[in-house]
Amino acid sequence: MQTKSKLYLALLFACFVSYCWVLYSTKSDNLVYGSESVCFIKNATGVPCPSCGSTRSLIMLLDGSPKEAFMLNPLGYLAALVMFFIPCWVFFDLIMGKETLVNVYIWAVRFLKKPPVAIGFGLLVAANWIWNIAKGL
């Protein structure tokens, strides 16, 4: 029960911080239109990280520009899904007295630890990183 509570609190806190960041970013034209970067990797090296552009992608998706959002960074789609479904799932589990999210989380951790899956996931992240660099993000 303790692990469930900690996981749910951590996920809800992460979503809350993400909502705040997106709200802040929509109010800052420099962040939305790319003239300013908060990425530590890009600021330190001049090279974008695999997730560079995710916030702008998410904002484009929310503004109704799905193609542009995908072309900027497909991770924006993943962020949108997580930010929408995780709080709904947590509240569903709490209301229904279930642990479906905990069970899926445990399964996902085990699944991602399998070498072929971890390598495949790593290759996808690397491909996205190369794409970000090639786009001059």
PDB file of C-alpha atoms in Angstrom:
ATOM      1  CA  MET A   1       0.000   0.000   0.000  1.00  0.00           C
ATOM      2  CA  GLN A   2       2.895   2.361   0.796  1.00  0.00           C
ATOM      3  CA  THR A   3       4.452   1.796  -2.640  1.00  0.00           C
ATOM      4  CA  LYS A   4       1.101   2.464  -4.338  1.00  0.00           C
ATOM      5  CA  SER A   5       0.668   5.770  -2.499  1.00  0.00           C
ATOM      6  CA  LYS A   6       4.225   6.887  -3.257  1.00  0.00           C
ATOM      7  CA  LEU A   7       3.894   5.973  -6.933  1.00  0.00           C
ATOM      8  CA  TYR A   8       0.571   7.772  -7.302  1.00  0.00           C
ATOM      9  CA  LEU A   9       1.819  10.871  -5.490  1.00  0.00           C
ATOM     10  CA  ALA A  10       4.979  10.953  -7.602  1.00  0.00           C
ATOM     11  CA  LEU A  11       3.004  10.586 -10.843  1.00  0.00           C
ATOM     12  CA  LEU A  12       0.459  13.239  -9.873  1.00  0.00           C
ATOM     13  CA  PHE A  13       3.226  15.605  -8.793  1.00  0.00           C
ATOM     14  CA  ALA A  14       5.086  15.057 -12.085  1.00  0.00           C
ATOM     15  CA  CYS A  15       1.896  15.756 -14.051  1.00  0.00           C
ATOM     16  CA  PHE A  16       1.186  18.890 -11.990  1.00  0.00           C
ATOM     17  CA  VAL A  17       4.711  20.201 -12.614  1.00  0.00           C
ATOM     18  CA  SER A  18       4.296  19.391 -16.318  1.00  0.00           C
ATOM     19  CA  TYR A  19       1.000  21.288 -16.491  1.00  0.00           C
ATOM     20  CA  CYS A  20       2.653  24.281 -14.811  1.00  0.00           C
ATOM     21  CA  TRP A  21       5.593  24.127 -17.236  1.00  0.00           C
ATOM     22  CA  VAL A  22       3.328  23.973 -20.291  1.00  0.00           C
ATOM     23  CA  LEU A  23       1.224  26.862 -18.963  1.00  0.00           C
ATOM     24  CA  TYR A  24       4.365  28.917 -18.312  1.00  0.00           C
ATOM     25  CA  SER A  25       5.742  28.022 -21.738  1.00  0.00           C
ATOM     26  CA  THR A  26       2.579  29.120 -23.517  1.00  0.00           C
ATOM     27  CA  LYS A  27       2.956  32.538 -21.862  1.00  0.00           C
ATOM     28  CA  SER A  28       6.601  32.882 -22.896  1.00  0.00           C
ATOM     29  CA  ASP A  29       6.937  33.579 -26.629  1.00  0.00           C
ATOM     30  CA  ASN A  30      10.703  33.001 -26.456  1.00  0.00           C
ATOM     31  CA  LEU A  31      10.187  29.409 -25.295  1.00  0.00           C
ATOM     32  CA  VAL A  32       7.351  28.642 -27.693  1.00  0.00           C
ATOM     33  CA  TYR A  33       9.014  30.044 -30.788  1.00  0.00           C
ATOM     34  CA  GLY A  34      12.468  28.681 -30.056  1.00  0.00           C
ATOM     35  CA  SER A  35      14.603  31.753 -29.448  1.00  0.00           C
ATOM     36  CA  GLU A  36      15.362  30.586 -25.917  1.00  0.00           C
ATOM     37  CA  SER A  37      16.274  27.120 -24.639  1.00  0.00           C
ATOM     38  CA  VAL A  38      16.051  25.676 -21.148  1.00  0.00           C
ATOM     39  CA  CYS A  39      17.736  22.420 -22.122  1.00  0.00           C
ATOM     40  CA  PHE A  40      20.895  21.933 -20.071  1.00  0.00           C
ATOM     41  CA  ILE A  41      22.471  19.737 -22.744  1.00  0.00           C
ATOM     42  CA  LYS A  42      21.771  22.173 -25.589  1.00  0.00           C
ATOM     43  CA  ASN A  43      22.924  25.174 -23.530  1.00  0.00           C
ATOM     44  CA  ALA A  44      26.137  23.397 -22.486  1.00  0.00           C
ATOM     45  CA  THR A  45      27.049  21.740 -25.795  1.00  0.00           C
ATOM     46  CA  GLY A  46      25.011  23.477 -28.492  1.00  0.00           C
ATOM     47  CA  VAL A  47      23.613  20.063 -29.456  1.00  0.00           C
ATOM     48  CA  PRO A  48      19.916  19.332 -28.846  1.00  0.00           C
ATOM     49  CA  CYS A  49      18.992  16.401 -26.626  1.00  0.00           C
ATOM     50  CA  PRO A  50      16.498  13.706 -27.729  1.00  0.00           C
ATOM     51  CA  SER A  51      13.656  15.509 -25.970  1.00  0.00           C
ATOM     52  CA  CYS A  52      14.445  19.033 -27.231  1.00  0.00           C
ATOM     53  CA  GLY A  53      11.297  20.508 -28.708  1.00  0.00           C
ATOM     54  CA  SER A  54       8.916  18.315 -26.713  1.00  0.00           C
ATOM     55  CA  THR A  55       7.283  21.264 -24.945  1.00  0.00           C
ATOM     56  CA  ARG A  56       6.833  23.158 -28.194  1.00  0.00           C
ATOM     57  CA  SER A  57       5.510  19.981 -29.817  1.00  0.00           C
ATOM     58  CA  LEU A  58       2.978  19.535 -27.022  1.00  0.00           C
ATOM     59  CA  ILE A  59       1.869  23.170 -27.351  1.00  0.00           C
ATOM     60  CA  MET A  60       1.478  22.757 -31.128  1.00  0.00           C
ATOM     61  CA  LEU A  61      -0.580  19.639 -30.533  1.00  0.00           C
ATOM     62  CA  LEU A  62      -2.823  21.512 -28.099  1.00  0.00           C
ATOM     63  CA  ASP A  63      -3.133  24.362 -30.621  1.00  0.00           C
ATOM     64  CA  GLY A  64      -4.447  21.932 -33.230  1.00  0.00           C
ATOM     65  CA  SER A  65      -1.324  21.432 -35.346  1.00  0.00           C
ATOM     66  CA  PRO A  66      -0.747  17.673 -35.062  1.00  0.00           C
ATOM     67  CA  LYS A  67       1.497  17.326 -38.132  1.00  0.00           C
ATOM     68  CA  GLU A  68       3.760  20.199 -37.086  1.00  0.00           C
ATOM     69  CA  ALA A  69       3.847  18.804 -33.537  1.00  0.00           C
ATOM     70  CA  PHE A  70       4.986  15.409 -34.801  1.00  0.00           C
ATOM     71  CA  MET A  71       7.597  16.901 -37.097  1.00  0.00           C
ATOM     72  CA  LEU A  72       9.034  19.013 -34.286  1.00  0.00           C
ATOM     73  CA  ASN A  73       9.322  16.119 -31.840  1.00  0.00           C
ATOM     74  CA  PRO A  74       7.104  13.011 -31.635  1.00  0.00           C
ATOM     75  CA  LEU A  75       7.771  12.868 -27.895  1.00  0.00           C
ATOM     76  CA  GLY A  76       5.207  15.667 -27.564  1.00  0.00           C
ATOM     77  CA  TYR A  77       2.543  13.078 -28.364  1.00  0.00           C
ATOM     78  CA  LEU A  78       3.857  10.795 -25.642  1.00  0.00           C
ATOM     79  CA  ALA A  79       3.881  13.690 -23.165  1.00  0.00           C
ATOM     80  CA  ALA A  80       0.282  14.574 -24.056  1.00  0.00           C
ATOM     81  CA  LEU A  81      -0.864  10.989 -23.538  1.00  0.00           C
ATOM     82  CA  VAL A  82       0.912  10.664 -20.211  1.00  0.00           C
ATOM     83  CA  MET A  83      -0.285  14.045 -18.938  1.00  0.00           C
ATOM     84  CA  PHE A  84      -3.891  13.164 -19.785  1.00  0.00           C
ATOM     85  CA  PHE A  85      -4.172   9.487 -18.910  1.00  0.00           C
ATOM     86  CA  ILE A  86      -2.039   9.180 -15.767  1.00  0.00           C
ATOM     87  CA  PRO A  87      -4.189  11.455 -13.542  1.00  0.00           C
ATOM     88  CA  CYS A  88      -7.374   9.830 -14.888  1.00  0.00           C
ATOM     89  CA  TRP A  89      -5.929   6.384 -14.202  1.00  0.00           C
ATOM     90  CA  VAL A  90      -4.803   7.314 -10.678  1.00  0.00           C
ATOM     91  CA  PHE A  91      -8.225   8.679  -9.798  1.00  0.00           C
ATOM     92  CA  PHE A  92      -9.936   5.640 -11.342  1.00  0.00           C
ATOM     93  CA  ASP A  93      -7.823   3.310  -9.196  1.00  0.00           C
ATOM     94  CA  LEU A  94      -8.463   5.362  -6.064  1.00  0.00           C
ATOM     95  CA  ILE A  95     -12.222   5.527  -6.625  1.00  0.00           C
ATOM     96  CA  MET A  96     -12.550   1.858  -7.573  1.00  0.00           C
ATOM     97  CA  GLY A  97     -10.074   0.629  -4.942  1.00  0.00           C
ATOM     98  CA  LYS A  98      -7.915  -1.070  -7.560  1.00  0.00           C
ATOM     99  CA  GLU A  99      -4.200  -1.180  -8.350  1.00  0.00           C
ATOM    100  CA  THR A 100      -4.258  -1.440 -12.130  1.00  0.00           C
ATOM    101  CA  LEU A 101      -1.751   1.370 -12.659  1.00  0.00           C
ATOM    102  CA  VAL A 102       0.673  -0.141 -10.150  1.00  0.00           C
ATOM    103  CA  ASN A 103       0.384  -3.512 -11.859  1.00  0.00           C
ATOM    104  CA  VAL A 104       0.986  -2.015 -15.317  1.00  0.00           C
ATOM    105  CA  TYR A 105       3.922   0.007 -13.950  1.00  0.00           C
ATOM    106  CA  ILE A 106       5.528  -3.138 -12.490  1.00  0.00           C
ATOM    107  CA  TRP A 107       4.931  -5.014 -15.760  1.00  0.00           C
ATOM    108  CA  ALA A 108       6.382  -2.128 -17.813  1.00  0.00           C
ATOM    109  CA  VAL A 109       9.541  -1.950 -15.675  1.00  0.00           C
ATOM    110  CA  ARG A 110      10.097  -5.685 -16.097  1.00  0.00           C
ATOM    111  CA  PHE A 111       9.371  -5.477 -19.834  1.00  0.00           C
ATOM    112  CA  LEU A 112      11.762  -2.561 -20.395  1.00  0.00           C
ATOM    113  CA  LYS A 113      14.564  -4.426 -18.583  1.00  0.00           C
ATOM    114  CA  LYS A 114      14.593  -7.152 -21.237  1.00  0.00           C
ATOM    115  CA  PRO A 115      17.705  -6.603 -23.385  1.00  0.00           C
ATOM    116  CA  PRO A 116      15.980  -6.683 -26.797  1.00  0.00           C
ATOM    117  CA  VAL A 117      13.342  -4.205 -25.604  1.00  0.00           C
ATOM    118  CA  ALA A 118      15.903  -1.939 -23.923  1.00  0.00           C
ATOM    119  CA  ILE A 119      18.084  -1.972 -27.043  1.00  0.00           C
ATOM    120  CA  GLY A 120      15.091  -1.233 -29.287  1.00  0.00           C
ATOM    121  CA  PHE A 121      13.985   1.600 -27.024  1.00  0.00           C
ATOM    122  CA  GLY A 122      17.532   2.957 -26.969  1.00  0.00           C
ATOM    123  CA  LEU A 123      17.679   2.861 -30.771  1.00  0.00           C
ATOM    124  CA  LEU A 124      14.401   4.804 -31.007  1.00  0.00           C
ATOM    125  CA  VAL A 125      15.727   7.455 -28.620  1.00  0.00           C
ATOM    126  CA  ALA A 126      18.994   7.632 -30.585  1.00  0.00           C
ATOM    127  CA  ALA A 127      17.066   7.972 -33.861  1.00  0.00           C
ATOM    128  CA  ASN A 128      15.019  10.823 -32.398  1.00  0.00           C
ATOM    129  CA  TRP A 129      18.227  12.460 -31.171  1.00  0.00           C
ATOM    130  CA  ILE A 130      19.852  12.204 -34.617  1.00  0.00           C
ATOM    131  CA  TRP A 131      16.686  13.610 -36.162  1.00  0.00           C
ATOM    132  CA  ASN A 132      16.738  16.562 -33.720  1.00  0.00           C
ATOM    133  CA  ILE A 133      20.352  17.276 -34.632  1.00  0.00           C
ATOM    134  CA  ALA A 134      19.661  16.959 -38.370  1.00  0.00           C
ATOM    135  CA  LYS A 135      16.712  19.370 -38.099  1.00  0.00           C
ATOM    136  CA  GLY A 136      18.958  21.886 -36.366  1.00  0.00           C
ATOM    137  CA  LEU A 137      16.620  21.972 -33.416  1.00  0.00           C
TER     138      LEU A 137
END
